[in-house]
């Protein structure tokens, strides 16, 4: 199996954590444009802990490197899925389509690192994580009626 850096850079040596940290920072910036900071921190922290636990359990390599990379990939896959499904946003099954598309995108990336079996595991892990984190991915805005009720 190839390392993350070998596949992305075609064998060129990259400074440690540069790609992984960049992937995580890009995900945080893009999420921060849509969500409050506490949601972004909760999402990234939860995904990082889950990924670190999986990487520790399966001994896949450097835990910090893998955790940052896969956290970024999962979030970026969801953001890419939102962009691709923008036209169907009002569809009654939009959330399920987004969940499936983001999970499939993440599994597709996993195919390059571990083959089909590990991609199926990544698919299931991503579905579970995204299902759990769905409430934190949603924007919560006050409407005029809820503001007037809050004021009394």
PDB file of C-alpha atoms in Angstrom:
ATOM      1  CA  UNK A   1       0.000   0.000   0.000  1.00  0.00           C
ATOM      2  CA  UNK A   2       1.081   3.531  -0.698  1.00  0.00           C
ATOM      3  CA  UNK A   3       1.153   6.312   1.819  1.00  0.00           C
ATOM      4  CA  UNK A   4      -1.131   9.317   1.493  1.00  0.00           C
ATOM      5  CA  UNK A   5       1.779  11.529   0.481  1.00  0.00           C
ATOM      6  CA  UNK A   6       3.025   9.146  -2.216  1.00  0.00           C
ATOM      7  CA  UNK A   7      -0.380   8.938  -3.877  1.00  0.00           C
ATOM      8  CA  UNK A   8      -1.168  12.647  -3.773  1.00  0.00           C
ATOM      9  CA  UNK A   9       2.275  13.916  -4.739  1.00  0.00           C
ATOM     10  CA  UNK A  10       3.292  11.080  -7.042  1.00  0.00           C
ATOM     11  CA  UNK A  11       6.093   9.866  -4.782  1.00  0.00           C
ATOM     12  CA  UNK A  12       7.497  13.298  -3.946  1.00  0.00           C
ATOM     13  CA  UNK A  13       8.392  13.866  -0.334  1.00  0.00           C
ATOM     14  CA  UNK A  14       6.082  16.252   1.472  1.00  0.00           C
ATOM     15  CA  UNK A  15       6.753  17.966   4.770  1.00  0.00           C
ATOM     16  CA  UNK A  16       5.111  16.010   7.601  1.00  0.00           C
ATOM     17  CA  UNK A  17       1.411  16.708   8.030  1.00  0.00           C
ATOM     18  CA  UNK A  18       1.346  19.401   5.349  1.00  0.00           C
ATOM     19  CA  UNK A  19      -1.312  17.734   3.193  1.00  0.00           C
ATOM     20  CA  UNK A  20      -3.251  16.306   6.117  1.00  0.00           C
ATOM     21  CA  UNK A  21      -3.278  19.551   8.063  1.00  0.00           C
ATOM     22  CA  UNK A  22      -4.177  21.488   4.903  1.00  0.00           C
ATOM     23  CA  UNK A  23      -7.125  19.170   4.249  1.00  0.00           C
ATOM     24  CA  UNK A  24      -8.364  19.703   7.811  1.00  0.00           C
ATOM     25  CA  UNK A  25      -7.901  23.496   7.652  1.00  0.00           C
ATOM     26  CA  UNK A  26      -9.725  23.708   4.304  1.00  0.00           C
ATOM     27  CA  UNK A  27     -12.625  21.728   5.762  1.00  0.00           C
ATOM     28  CA  UNK A  28     -12.736  24.018   8.816  1.00  0.00           C
ATOM     29  CA  UNK A  29     -12.716  27.158   6.677  1.00  0.00           C
ATOM     30  CA  UNK A  30     -15.485  25.917   4.382  1.00  0.00           C
ATOM     31  CA  UNK A  31     -17.607  24.760   7.312  1.00  0.00           C
ATOM     32  CA  UNK A  32     -16.982  28.035   9.120  1.00  0.00           C
ATOM     33  CA  UNK A  33     -18.547  29.954   6.251  1.00  0.00           C
ATOM     34  CA  UNK A  34     -21.887  28.212   6.900  1.00  0.00           C
ATOM     35  CA  UNK A  35     -21.924  27.232  10.560  1.00  0.00           C
ATOM     36  CA  UNK A  36     -21.137  28.778  13.943  1.00  0.00           C
ATOM     37  CA  UNK A  37     -17.702  28.096  15.423  1.00  0.00           C
ATOM     38  CA  UNK A  38     -18.990  25.732  18.126  1.00  0.00           C
ATOM     39  CA  UNK A  39     -20.598  23.509  15.486  1.00  0.00           C
ATOM     40  CA  UNK A  40     -17.410  23.449  13.420  1.00  0.00           C
ATOM     41  CA  UNK A  41     -15.293  22.565  16.457  1.00  0.00           C
ATOM     42  CA  UNK A  42     -17.703  19.844  17.575  1.00  0.00           C
ATOM     43  CA  UNK A  43     -17.877  18.275  14.103  1.00  0.00           C
ATOM     44  CA  UNK A  44     -14.111  18.294  13.576  1.00  0.00           C
ATOM     45  CA  UNK A  45     -13.344  17.087  17.111  1.00  0.00           C
ATOM     46  CA  UNK A  46     -15.878  14.253  16.938  1.00  0.00           C
ATOM     47  CA  UNK A  47     -14.678  13.058  13.544  1.00  0.00           C
ATOM     48  CA  UNK A  48     -11.038  13.306  14.656  1.00  0.00           C
ATOM     49  CA  UNK A  49     -11.670  11.211  17.773  1.00  0.00           C
ATOM     50  CA  UNK A  50     -13.587   8.567  15.805  1.00  0.00           C
ATOM     51  CA  UNK A  51     -10.904   8.423  13.112  1.00  0.00           C
ATOM     52  CA  UNK A  52      -8.106   8.238  15.705  1.00  0.00           C
ATOM     53  CA  UNK A  53      -9.908   5.359  17.437  1.00  0.00           C
ATOM     54  CA  UNK A  54     -10.348   3.513  14.135  1.00  0.00           C
ATOM     55  CA  UNK A  55      -6.736   4.100  13.126  1.00  0.00           C
ATOM     56  CA  UNK A  56      -5.515   2.979  16.549  1.00  0.00           C
ATOM     57  CA  UNK A  57      -7.700  -0.134  16.444  1.00  0.00           C
ATOM     58  CA  UNK A  58      -6.620  -1.184  12.970  1.00  0.00           C
ATOM     59  CA  UNK A  59      -3.025   0.053  13.356  1.00  0.00           C
ATOM     60  CA  UNK A  60      -3.127   1.810   9.978  1.00  0.00           C
ATOM     61  CA  UNK A  61      -0.162   4.076  10.571  1.00  0.00           C
ATOM     62  CA  UNK A  62       0.396   7.475  12.070  1.00  0.00           C
ATOM     63  CA  UNK A  63      -2.765   8.189  14.054  1.00  0.00           C
ATOM     64  CA  UNK A  64      -2.511  11.971  13.881  1.00  0.00           C
ATOM     65  CA  UNK A  65      -1.849  11.984  10.128  1.00  0.00           C
ATOM     66  CA  UNK A  66      -4.694   9.608   9.308  1.00  0.00           C
ATOM     67  CA  UNK A  67      -7.113  11.310  11.681  1.00  0.00           C
ATOM     68  CA  UNK A  68      -6.551  14.763  10.177  1.00  0.00           C
ATOM     69  CA  UNK A  69      -6.713  13.466   6.610  1.00  0.00           C
ATOM     70  CA  UNK A  70      -9.928  11.441   6.953  1.00  0.00           C
ATOM     71  CA  UNK A  71     -11.675  14.105   9.023  1.00  0.00           C
ATOM     72  CA  UNK A  72     -10.982  16.582   6.235  1.00  0.00           C
ATOM     73  CA  UNK A  73     -12.045  14.131   3.521  1.00  0.00           C
ATOM     74  CA  UNK A  74     -15.381  13.338   5.198  1.00  0.00           C
ATOM     75  CA  UNK A  75     -16.248  17.019   5.671  1.00  0.00           C
ATOM     76  CA  UNK A  76     -15.082  17.978   2.178  1.00  0.00           C
ATOM     77  CA  UNK A  77     -17.089  15.087   0.690  1.00  0.00           C
ATOM     78  CA  UNK A  78     -20.219  16.378   2.389  1.00  0.00           C
ATOM     79  CA  UNK A  79     -19.575  19.917   1.158  1.00  0.00           C
ATOM     80  CA  UNK A  80     -18.969  18.618  -2.376  1.00  0.00           C
ATOM     81  CA  UNK A  81     -22.178  16.594  -2.145  1.00  0.00           C
ATOM     82  CA  UNK A  82     -24.100  19.707  -1.131  1.00  0.00           C
ATOM     83  CA  UNK A  83     -22.738  21.522  -4.181  1.00  0.00           C
ATOM     84  CA  UNK A  84     -23.621  18.668  -6.520  1.00  0.00           C
ATOM     85  CA  UNK A  85     -27.149  18.278  -5.124  1.00  0.00           C
ATOM     86  CA  UNK A  86     -27.958  21.986  -4.901  1.00  0.00           C
ATOM     87  CA  UNK A  87     -30.671  21.731  -7.576  1.00  0.00           C
ATOM     88  CA  UNK A  88     -32.484  19.037  -5.550  1.00  0.00           C
ATOM     89  CA  UNK A  89     -32.237  20.798  -2.180  1.00  0.00           C
ATOM     90  CA  UNK A  90     -36.050  21.072  -1.836  1.00  0.00           C
ATOM     91  CA  UNK A  91     -36.503  17.375  -2.640  1.00  0.00           C
ATOM     92  CA  UNK A  92     -38.082  15.373   0.197  1.00  0.00           C
ATOM     93  CA  UNK A  93     -35.156  12.903   0.163  1.00  0.00           C
ATOM     94  CA  UNK A  94     -32.334  15.445  -0.153  1.00  0.00           C
ATOM     95  CA  UNK A  95     -30.765  14.464   3.173  1.00  0.00           C
ATOM     96  CA  UNK A  96     -30.617  10.786   2.269  1.00  0.00           C
ATOM     97  CA  UNK A  97     -29.123  11.559  -1.141  1.00  0.00           C
ATOM     98  CA  UNK A  98     -26.540  13.813   0.493  1.00  0.00           C
ATOM     99  CA  UNK A  99     -25.658  11.151   3.061  1.00  0.00           C
ATOM    100  CA  UNK A 100     -25.252   8.509   0.360  1.00  0.00           C
ATOM    101  CA  UNK A 101     -23.262  10.725  -1.995  1.00  0.00           C
ATOM    102  CA  UNK A 102     -20.877  12.003   0.703  1.00  0.00           C
ATOM    103  CA  UNK A 103     -20.303   8.472   1.985  1.00  0.00           C
ATOM    104  CA  UNK A 104     -19.702   7.152  -1.533  1.00  0.00           C
ATOM    105  CA  UNK A 105     -17.208   9.952  -2.232  1.00  0.00           C
ATOM    106  CA  UNK A 106     -15.292   9.101   0.951  1.00  0.00           C
ATOM    107  CA  UNK A 107     -15.327   5.387   0.112  1.00  0.00           C
ATOM    108  CA  UNK A 108     -14.041   6.190  -3.391  1.00  0.00           C
ATOM    109  CA  UNK A 109     -11.030   7.948  -1.854  1.00  0.00           C
ATOM    110  CA  UNK A 110     -10.479   4.942   0.427  1.00  0.00           C
ATOM    111  CA  UNK A 111     -10.248   2.593  -2.582  1.00  0.00           C
ATOM    112  CA  UNK A 112      -6.900   4.183  -3.441  1.00  0.00           C
ATOM    113  CA  UNK A 113      -5.486   3.438   0.014  1.00  0.00           C
ATOM    114  CA  UNK A 114      -6.771   0.012   0.927  1.00  0.00           C
ATOM    115  CA  UNK A 115      -8.916  -1.610  -1.686  1.00  0.00           C
ATOM    116  CA  UNK A 116     -12.581  -2.485  -1.881  1.00  0.00           C
ATOM    117  CA  UNK A 117     -13.035  -4.168   1.509  1.00  0.00           C
ATOM    118  CA  UNK A 118     -11.640  -1.230   3.468  1.00  0.00           C
ATOM    119  CA  UNK A 119     -13.680   1.109   1.250  1.00  0.00           C
ATOM    120  CA  UNK A 120     -16.854  -0.674   2.378  1.00  0.00           C
ATOM    121  CA  UNK A 121     -15.772  -0.225   5.978  1.00  0.00           C
ATOM    122  CA  UNK A 122     -15.073   3.450   5.326  1.00  0.00           C
ATOM    123  CA  UNK A 123     -18.516   3.769   3.720  1.00  0.00           C
ATOM    124  CA  UNK A 124     -20.238   2.358   6.807  1.00  0.00           C
ATOM    125  CA  UNK A 125     -18.113   4.468   9.168  1.00  0.00           C
ATOM    126  CA  UNK A 126     -18.891   7.633   7.203  1.00  0.00           C
ATOM    127  CA  UNK A 127     -22.628   6.899   7.167  1.00  0.00           C
ATOM    128  CA  UNK A 128     -22.607   6.422  10.927  1.00  0.00           C
ATOM    129  CA  UNK A 129     -20.573   9.572  11.587  1.00  0.00           C
ATOM    130  CA  UNK A 130     -22.639  11.742   9.271  1.00  0.00           C
ATOM    131  CA  UNK A 131     -25.902  10.411  10.704  1.00  0.00           C
ATOM    132  CA  UNK A 132     -24.746  11.213  14.226  1.00  0.00           C
ATOM    133  CA  UNK A 133     -23.440  14.676  13.262  1.00  0.00           C
ATOM    134  CA  UNK A 134     -26.390  15.738  11.093  1.00  0.00           C
ATOM    135  CA  UNK A 135     -27.894  18.087  13.717  1.00  0.00           C
ATOM    136  CA  UNK A 136     -24.597  19.971  13.959  1.00  0.00           C
ATOM    137  CA  UNK A 137     -24.327  20.341  10.179  1.00  0.00           C
ATOM    138  CA  UNK A 138     -27.682  22.155  10.025  1.00  0.00           C
ATOM    139  CA  UNK A 139     -27.933  25.921  10.162  1.00  0.00           C
ATOM    140  CA  UNK A 140     -30.256  27.056  12.893  1.00  0.00           C
ATOM    141  CA  UNK A 141     -31.703  30.498  12.285  1.00  0.00           C
ATOM    142  CA  UNK A 142     -34.373  32.344  14.172  1.00  0.00           C
ATOM    143  CA  UNK A 143     -37.456  33.211  12.194  1.00  0.00           C
ATOM    144  CA  UNK A 144     -39.577  36.288  12.757  1.00  0.00           C
ATOM    145  CA  UNK A 145     -42.266  34.271  14.573  1.00  0.00           C
ATOM    146  CA  UNK A 146     -39.787  32.577  16.902  1.00  0.00           C
ATOM    147  CA  UNK A 147     -38.121  35.903  17.721  1.00  0.00           C
ATOM    148  CA  UNK A 148     -41.467  37.447  18.676  1.00  0.00           C
ATOM    149  CA  UNK A 149     -42.307  34.414  20.855  1.00  0.00           C
ATOM    150  CA  UNK A 150     -38.920  34.691  22.573  1.00  0.00           C
ATOM    151  CA  UNK A 151     -39.504  38.356  23.382  1.00  0.00           C
ATOM    152  CA  UNK A 152     -42.858  37.588  24.933  1.00  0.00           C
TER     153      UNK A 152
END
